[in-house]
Each structure stands twice: as C-alpha cells, then as structure tokens.
Short mmCIF file of C-alpha atoms and ligand atoms in Angstrom, two decimals:
data_model
loop_
_atom_site.label_atom_id
_atom_site.label_comp_id
_atom_site.label_asym_id
_atom_site.label_seq_id
_atom_site.Cartn_x
_atom_site.Cartn_y
_atom_site.Cartn_z
CA UNK U 975 0.00 0.00 0.00
CA UNK U 976 1.51 3.31 -1.05
CA UNK U 977 -0.19 6.38 0.39
CA UNK U 978 2.65 8.78 -0.31
CA UNK U 979 1.27 12.30 -0.72
CA UNK U 980 -2.14 11.35 0.65
CA UNK U 981 -3.70 12.45 3.92
CA UNK U 982 -5.34 10.08 6.41
CA UNK U 983 -7.48 10.91 9.44
CA UNK U 984 -7.88 8.48 12.33
CA UNK U 985 -10.30 9.16 15.18
CA UNK U 986 -9.43 7.52 18.47
CA UNK U 987 -5.93 7.41 17.01
CA UNK U 988 -4.23 7.95 20.36
CA UNK U 989 -4.96 4.44 21.65
CA UNK U 990 -5.71 0.83 20.82
CA UNK U 991 -7.05 0.01 17.37
CA UNK U 992 -6.77 3.61 16.15
CA UNK U 993 -3.15 3.88 17.27
CA UNK U 994 -2.16 0.65 15.49
CA UNK U 995 -3.94 1.90 12.37
CA UNK U 996 -2.30 5.32 12.47
CA UNK U 997 1.10 3.60 12.68
CA UNK U 998 0.37 1.42 9.63
CA UNK U 999 -0.99 4.32 7.56
CA UNK U 1000 2.04 6.46 8.43
CA UNK U 1001 4.35 3.58 7.48
CA UNK U 1002 2.55 3.44 4.12
CA UNK U 1003 3.48 7.07 3.51
CA UNK U 1004 0.30 8.91 4.51
CA UNK U 1005 0.32 12.19 6.40
CA UNK U 1006 -1.71 11.10 9.41
CA UNK U 1007 -3.96 13.35 11.49
CA UNK U 1008 -4.82 11.92 14.90
CA UNK U 1009 -8.24 13.03 16.09
CA UNK U 1010 -8.78 12.28 19.76
CA UNK U 1011 -9.79 13.96 23.01
CA UNK U 1012 -7.55 16.81 24.24
CA UNK U 1013 -6.48 14.81 27.32
CA UNK U 1014 -5.43 11.79 25.21
CA UNK U 1015 -1.89 10.89 24.13
CA UNK U 1016 -2.68 12.25 20.64
CA UNK U 1017 0.12 14.84 20.62
CA UNK U 1018 2.77 12.21 21.50
CA UNK U 1019 1.46 9.80 18.86
CA UNK U 1020 1.44 12.56 16.22
CA UNK U 1021 5.04 13.44 17.13
CA UNK U 1022 6.06 9.76 16.86
CA UNK U 1023 4.49 9.49 13.39
CA UNK U 1024 5.49 12.90 12.08
CA UNK U 1025 1.79 13.68 11.71
CA UNK U 1026 -0.65 16.15 13.27
CA UNK U 1027 -2.83 16.05 16.34
CA UNK U 1028 -6.26 17.61 16.03
CA UNK U 1029 -7.80 17.52 19.51
CA UNK U 1030 -11.53 17.03 19.09
CA UNK U 1031 -14.57 15.36 20.53
CA UNK U 1032 -16.14 13.43 17.66
CA UNK U 1033 -19.60 14.51 18.79
CA UNK U 1034 -18.78 18.21 18.27
CA UNK U 1035 -19.41 19.43 14.69
CA UNK U 1036 -17.14 22.49 15.01
CA UNK U 1037 -14.21 20.54 16.45
CA UNK U 1038 -14.54 17.82 13.81
CA UNK U 1039 -14.71 20.44 11.04
CA UNK U 1040 -11.43 21.91 12.32
CA UNK U 1041 -9.85 18.44 12.44
CA UNK U 1042 -10.93 17.69 8.87
CA UNK U 1043 -9.43 21.02 7.81
CA UNK U 1044 -6.12 20.08 9.45
CA UNK U 1045 -6.14 16.74 7.62
CA UNK U 1046 -7.05 18.33 4.29
CA UNK U 1047 -4.18 20.81 4.59
CA UNK U 1048 -1.71 17.88 4.63
CA UNK U 1049 -2.77 16.54 1.22
CA UNK U 1050 -5.85 15.09 -0.49
CA UNK U 1051 -7.85 13.27 2.19
CA UNK U 1052 -8.03 9.65 0.99
CA UNK U 1053 -8.41 7.53 4.14
CA UNK U 1054 -10.67 8.14 7.14
CA UNK U 1055 -10.81 5.59 9.96
CA UNK U 1056 -13.33 5.93 12.78
CA UNK U 1057 -12.00 4.27 15.92
CA UNK U 1058 -13.18 6.68 18.64
CA UNK U 1059 -15.58 4.89 20.91
CA UNK U 1060 -16.63 4.08 24.46
CA UNK U 1061 -18.05 0.92 25.98
CA UNK U 1062 -19.24 1.36 29.57
CA UNK U 1063 -21.68 -1.47 30.34
CA UNK U 1064 -25.13 -0.71 31.74
CA UNK U 1065 -28.11 -2.97 32.17
CA UNK U 1066 -31.57 -1.72 31.35
CA UNK U 1067 -32.77 -2.36 34.93
CA UNK U 1068 -30.84 -1.82 38.16
CA UNK U 1069 -30.76 -4.24 41.14
CA UNK U 1070 -34.08 -2.91 42.44
CA UNK U 1071 -35.69 -3.45 39.04
CA UNK U 1072 -35.83 0.27 38.21
CA UNK U 1073 -34.73 1.61 34.82
CA UNK U 1074 -31.13 2.85 34.81
CA UNK U 1075 -30.69 6.55 33.89
CA UNK U 1076 -31.36 7.36 30.24
CA UNK U 1077 -28.28 9.59 30.11
CA UNK U 1078 -25.98 6.56 30.03
CA UNK U 1079 -27.73 5.16 26.97
CA UNK U 1080 -27.69 8.55 25.24
CA UNK U 1081 -23.98 9.10 25.89
CA UNK U 1082 -22.92 5.83 24.19
CA UNK U 1083 -25.20 6.45 21.20
CA UNK U 1084 -23.85 10.00 20.96
CA UNK U 1085 -20.16 9.05 20.90
CA UNK U 1086 -20.25 5.76 18.99
CA UNK U 1087 -23.04 6.35 16.48
CA UNK U 1088 -23.60 10.10 16.17
CA UNK U 1089 -19.85 10.76 16.51
CA UNK U 1090 -19.10 8.32 13.69
CA UNK U 1091 -21.83 9.85 11.51
CA UNK U 1092 -20.51 13.37 12.22
CA UNK U 1093 -16.98 12.43 11.14
CA UNK U 1094 -18.23 10.56 8.05
CA UNK U 1095 -20.38 13.51 6.99
CA UNK U 1096 -17.70 16.15 7.41
CA UNK U 1097 -14.82 14.07 6.07
CA UNK U 1098 -16.78 12.87 3.04
CA UNK U 1099 -17.59 16.48 2.12
CA UNK U 1100 -13.85 17.25 2.11
CA UNK U 1101 -13.01 14.03 0.22
CA UNK U 1102 -15.64 14.79 -2.42
CA UNK U 1103 -13.88 18.11 -3.13
CA UNK U 1104 -10.51 16.43 -3.88
CA UNK U 1105 -9.31 15.68 -7.39
CA UNK U 1106 -10.10 12.02 -8.12
CA UNK U 1107 -7.41 9.41 -8.78
CA UNK U 1108 -7.05 8.16 -12.36
CA UNK U 1109 -9.69 5.44 -11.72
CA UNK U 1110 -12.21 8.03 -10.46
CA UNK U 1111 -11.78 6.97 -6.83
CA UNK U 1112 -11.41 9.51 -4.05
CA UNK U 1113 -10.73 7.25 -1.11
CA UNK U 1114 -12.24 5.11 1.60
CA UNK U 1115 -13.92 5.52 4.97
CA UNK U 1116 -13.56 2.69 7.49
CA UNK U 1117 -15.88 2.60 10.50
CA UNK U 1118 -15.63 0.44 13.59
CA UNK U 1119 -18.65 -1.49 14.79
CA UNK U 1120 -18.28 -4.55 17.03
CA UNK U 1121 -19.50 -8.13 17.14
CA UNK U 1122 -21.90 -6.66 19.74
CA UNK U 1123 -23.81 -5.25 16.76
CA UNK U 1124 -24.90 -8.85 16.11
CA UNK U 1125 -24.50 -10.69 19.44
CA UNK U 1126 -24.83 -8.06 22.16
CA UNK U 1127 -24.46 -9.29 25.71
CA UNK U 1128 -26.41 -8.49 28.85
CA UNK U 1129 -25.31 -4.99 29.86
CA UNK U 1130 -24.74 -3.91 26.28
CA UNK U 1131 -28.07 -2.56 25.02
CA UNK U 1132 -26.62 0.89 24.34
CA UNK U 1133 -23.29 -0.36 23.00
CA UNK U 1134 -24.97 -2.97 20.78
CA UNK U 1135 -27.48 -0.40 19.51
CA UNK U 1136 -24.70 2.10 18.75
CA UNK U 1137 -22.63 -0.49 16.87
CA UNK U 1138 -25.71 -1.92 15.14
CA UNK U 1139 -26.33 1.61 13.93
CA UNK U 1140 -22.79 1.92 12.57
CA UNK U 1141 -23.29 -1.37 10.72
CA UNK U 1142 -26.73 -0.37 9.40
CA UNK U 1143 -25.64 3.01 8.05
CA UNK U 1144 -22.68 1.55 6.15
CA UNK U 1145 -24.66 0.50 3.07
CA UNK U 1146 -26.82 3.64 2.62
CA UNK U 1147 -23.75 5.86 3.02
CA UNK U 1148 -21.72 3.72 0.60
CA UNK U 1149 -24.57 3.94 -1.89
CA UNK U 1150 -24.79 7.73 -1.54
CA UNK U 1151 -21.03 8.35 -1.74
CA UNK U 1152 -20.54 6.02 -4.72
CA UNK U 1153 -21.08 8.94 -7.09
CA UNK U 1154 -17.98 10.59 -5.61
CA UNK U 1155 -15.87 7.44 -5.80
CA UNK U 1156 -15.74 7.13 -2.01
CA UNK U 1157 -16.01 3.64 -0.51
CA UNK U 1158 -17.39 2.91 2.98
CA UNK U 1159 -16.53 -0.28 4.84
CA UNK U 1160 -17.10 -1.24 8.49
CA UNK U 1161 -15.05 -3.61 10.62
CA UNK U 1162 -16.78 -5.48 13.46
CA UNK U 1163 -13.97 -6.58 15.79
CA UNK U 1164 -14.33 -9.36 18.33
CA UNK U 1165 -12.35 -9.08 21.56
CA UNK U 1166 -9.18 -7.13 20.94
CA UNK U 1167 -6.16 -6.58 23.20
CA UNK U 1168 -6.47 -2.81 23.71
CA UNK U 1169 -6.58 -0.50 26.76
CA UNK U 1170 -10.39 -0.84 26.59
CA UNK U 1171 -9.94 -4.55 27.45
CA UNK U 1172 -6.62 -4.50 29.30
CA UNK U 1173 -8.35 -2.87 32.29
CA UNK U 1174 -9.93 -6.26 33.04
CA UNK U 1175 -8.22 -8.67 35.47
CA UNK U 1176 -5.84 -11.15 33.76
CA UNK U 1177 -8.15 -14.08 34.62
CA UNK U 1178 -11.04 -12.36 32.84
CA UNK U 1179 -8.85 -11.64 29.81
CA UNK U 1180 -7.70 -15.29 29.70
CA UNK U 1181 -11.27 -16.53 29.96
CA UNK U 1182 -12.34 -14.22 27.11
CA UNK U 1183 -9.45 -15.48 24.97
CA UNK U 1184 -10.46 -19.09 25.59
CA UNK U 1185 -13.94 -18.40 24.19
CA UNK U 1186 -12.47 -17.69 20.76
CA UNK U 1187 -12.65 -20.83 18.55
CA UNK U 1188 -9.42 -20.12 16.68
CA UNK U 1189 -6.95 -18.61 17.21
CA UNK U 1190 -7.75 -19.08 20.90
CA UNK U 1191 -6.65 -15.66 22.11
CA UNK U 1192 -7.63 -12.01 22.01
CA UNK U 1193 -7.21 -10.18 18.71
CA UNK U 1194 -4.22 -7.89 18.31
CA UNK U 1195 -4.57 -4.21 17.40
CA UNK U 1196 -2.21 -4.71 14.47
CA UNK U 1197 -4.56 -7.39 13.07
CA UNK U 1198 -7.23 -4.70 12.93
CA UNK U 1199 -4.77 -2.26 11.33
CA UNK U 1200 -3.82 -4.87 8.71
CA UNK U 1201 -7.48 -5.27 7.80
CA UNK U 1202 -7.75 -1.50 7.36
CA UNK U 1203 -4.74 -1.70 5.07
CA UNK U 1204 -6.39 -4.46 3.01
CA UNK U 1205 -9.61 -2.46 2.75
CA UNK U 1206 -7.69 0.59 1.54
CA UNK U 1207 -5.81 -1.56 -0.93
CA UNK U 1208 -8.73 -3.57 -2.32
CA UNK U 1209 -10.91 -1.21 -4.34
CA UNK U 1210 -13.77 -3.69 -4.78
CA UNK U 1211 -14.63 -3.82 -1.06
CA UNK U 1212 -17.54 -1.49 -0.39
CA UNK U 1213 -20.78 -1.19 1.59
CA UNK U 1214 -19.95 -4.16 3.81
CA UNK U 1215 -19.30 -5.01 7.45
CA UNK U 1216 -16.45 -7.46 8.02
CA UNK U 1217 -16.19 -9.42 11.27
CA UNK U 1218 -12.64 -9.76 12.62
CA UNK U 1219 -13.18 -12.11 15.50
CA UNK U 1220 -11.61 -15.60 15.30
CA UNK U 1221 -15.16 -16.96 14.78
CA UNK U 1222 -16.36 -15.93 18.25
CA UNK U 1223 -20.11 -15.63 18.86
CA UNK U 1224 -20.71 -13.88 22.15
CA UNK U 1225 -22.72 -15.66 24.88
CA UNK U 1226 -25.52 -13.80 26.70
CA UNK U 1227 -23.02 -12.82 29.43
N1 NAD F 1727 -11.12 -3.54 22.09
C1 NAD F 1727 -12.11 -4.33 21.68
O1 NAD F 1727 -12.21 -5.49 22.08
C2 NAD F 1727 -13.14 -3.81 20.70
C3 NAD F 1727 -14.03 -4.72 20.16
C4 NAD F 1727 -14.99 -4.30 19.26
C5 NAD F 1727 -15.05 -2.97 18.91
N2 NAD F 1727 -14.18 -2.08 19.47
C6 NAD F 1727 -14.32 -0.68 19.06
O2 NAD F 1727 -13.10 -0.26 18.51
C7 NAD F 1727 -12.94 1.14 18.71
C8 NAD F 1727 -11.58 1.39 19.33
O3 NAD F 1727 -11.55 0.78 20.59
P1 NAD F 1727 -10.20 0.49 21.39
O4 NAD F 1727 -10.34 -0.85 21.97
O5 NAD F 1727 -9.04 0.83 20.55
O6 NAD F 1727 -10.41 1.53 22.59
P2 NAD F 1727 -9.42 2.55 23.29
O7 NAD F 1727 -10.14 2.98 24.54
O8 NAD F 1727 -8.06 2.01 23.39
O9 NAD F 1727 -9.39 3.77 22.25
C9 NAD F 1727 -10.50 4.57 22.01
C10 NAD F 1727 -10.01 5.98 21.75
O10 NAD F 1727 -11.16 6.79 21.44
C11 NAD F 1727 -11.00 8.03 22.08
N3 NAD F 1727 -12.31 8.64 22.30
C12 NAD F 1727 -13.29 8.25 23.15
N4 NAD F 1727 -14.32 9.09 23.08
C13 NAD F 1727 -13.99 10.04 22.17
C14 NAD F 1727 -14.65 11.18 21.68
N5 NAD F 1727 -15.87 11.54 22.11
N6 NAD F 1727 -14.02 11.94 20.75
C15 NAD F 1727 -12.79 11.62 20.31
N7 NAD F 1727 -12.12 10.54 20.74
C16 NAD F 1727 -12.71 9.76 21.67
C17 NAD F 1727 -10.29 7.72 23.39
O11 NAD F 1727 -9.65 8.87 23.93
C18 NAD F 1727 -9.31 6.64 22.95
O12 NAD F 1727 -8.07 7.19 22.56
C19 NAD F 1727 -14.12 1.59 19.58
O13 NAD F 1727 -15.13 2.11 18.76
C20 NAD F 1727 -14.59 0.28 20.19
O14 NAD F 1727 -15.97 0.33 20.54
C21 NAD F 1727 -13.22 -2.46 20.35
#
C-alpha cells in the first residue's frame, strides 16, 4: 500500500485500534492526522508518526470540522478511519428493578453512532472536493462497529445499539457516496487486546481469549490495522461489514 502524498485521518488514534492503524498508515506514507480527546496521548502519537494532532470530541461538529481542515491541509484526504468509541456497560434495569438513567444510553449512542456519523459527513464532504485518482476513486472511509452489533451481551443494550447503527448506516452511506468514488466499509472486531480490554483482570482476559474458537486468544490491534490496510488496498470492497473475530459468537453474558 503506497499512500505517499495522501492524507489520512484516524479518530481515536491515540490508543488501541486507532493507534495501530495510524502507525500502519504512516508507514505506508500517509500524512496522518490523529483526532482524539484533548487529554489523550494524541500529541505524543502525532510526534512519533510525524503527523498532526487535532484535539476534538467526535460529537462536536465544530471541532470535527477543524480536524478535517487540518487533515485536508496535509494533502488530499483519501483515508478516514473511525476508531473513537466508548463501551461502559449498563443494564436496562438496576438491582431494584428500576430503569437505569437514560443519560448513560444517550452518551454511548452519541459518541459511537452520532460521533461516527458526524466524522463521516464532514470528512466525506472534504473528500468529495478532492481531485479524483485516475480510476475516479477519491478514497475510503472505514468505521468500527463490534461483534456486539450482532450478538450483544447483557449490559450492552446501548453499546450494541450504537454499533448496530454503525453497521446499518454503512450501506446507505456507501450507496450515496458512490457517485464521488468514495467507498465505505465497516469492521466489526471481536475481543481485541487494547486498553479498553486491558483494564480487566488477567483471569477475565484469559477466559475471554479461551472463548475464541481459533486462534484461541484475544485479537491484536495490528490485526485490525492490517485489515484496514487491506480495505484501503482492495478497491472492490464497499458497503460491507467485516467481522474480525476468530469466529467468536458472544454468549448472553
Ligand atoms: N477492544 C475491543 O475489544 C473492541 C471490540 C470491538 C469494537 N471495538 C471498538 O473499537 C474502537 C476502538 O476501541 P479500542 O479498543 O481501541 O479503545 P481505546 O479505549 O483504546 O481507544 C479509544 C479511543 O477513542 C477516544 N475517544 C473516546 N471518546 C472520544 C470522543 N468523544 N471523541 C474523540 N475521541 C474519543 C479515546 O480517547 C481513545 O483514545 C471503539 O469504537 C470500540 O468500541 C473495540
């Protein structure tokens, strides 16, 4: 994959799957803009990669617009990867059988689904304004869902709904952006070895790894990044959600 001269934007690029992806895209020659929260390690990552850090909350239209502008100043924006996300669990009912506060549900939908939509909308507008490549293509947007979009566990109604939404909007957006030569593909990772998961006790991590049919371990961030690279490279992939999960199907809990 040769992205020399192209610009790439990675949300959530300061950590986990986004960080691994930013590293791969930079190694392929892209000028990488890390979009992450101001308190994240985004500035250090950008310095490591010789890229830019655009501190932004993906739910904020103004901040995302500024981040897209930063990325567009570095070259034609050809690759956008949405990795920003949160996953706090919350059941629908608490121990007393009362509904848990609606704010928790709203927050996850806002960051994971509305935040992804916001970045896709603003970045695709900038991509559509670039000169196309010789084949008419202008680039690719990769979103991150989760296997929870299909087999959500107890405690994941908000997370599963947010990721189900990311999956569901992939096709209509790919259909709409086809006229600009912009592809849209979503990855649904299984259980990946990132800070989001590494907070769990080792025994819990081992038990999760053992639930994966093969290979019987957690997924590695670089395996996600390699799939992004393949998606960028393979121009016929479009409008699809790809599971990256070692064949795991999540149990109810
Ligand atoms: N780790 C897994 O097992 C797994 C599995 C399936 C899906 N995912 C999804 O993959 C994506 C990346 O997860 P990860 O495991 O790398 O997590 P992570 O916590 O390591 O990284 C997430 C990054 O997103 C940033 N972020 C959070 N809210 C943001 C906001 N409002 N605006 C901008 N940035 C924000 C965080 O600062 C962080 O740097 C998430 O969408 C997650 O839901 C992860």
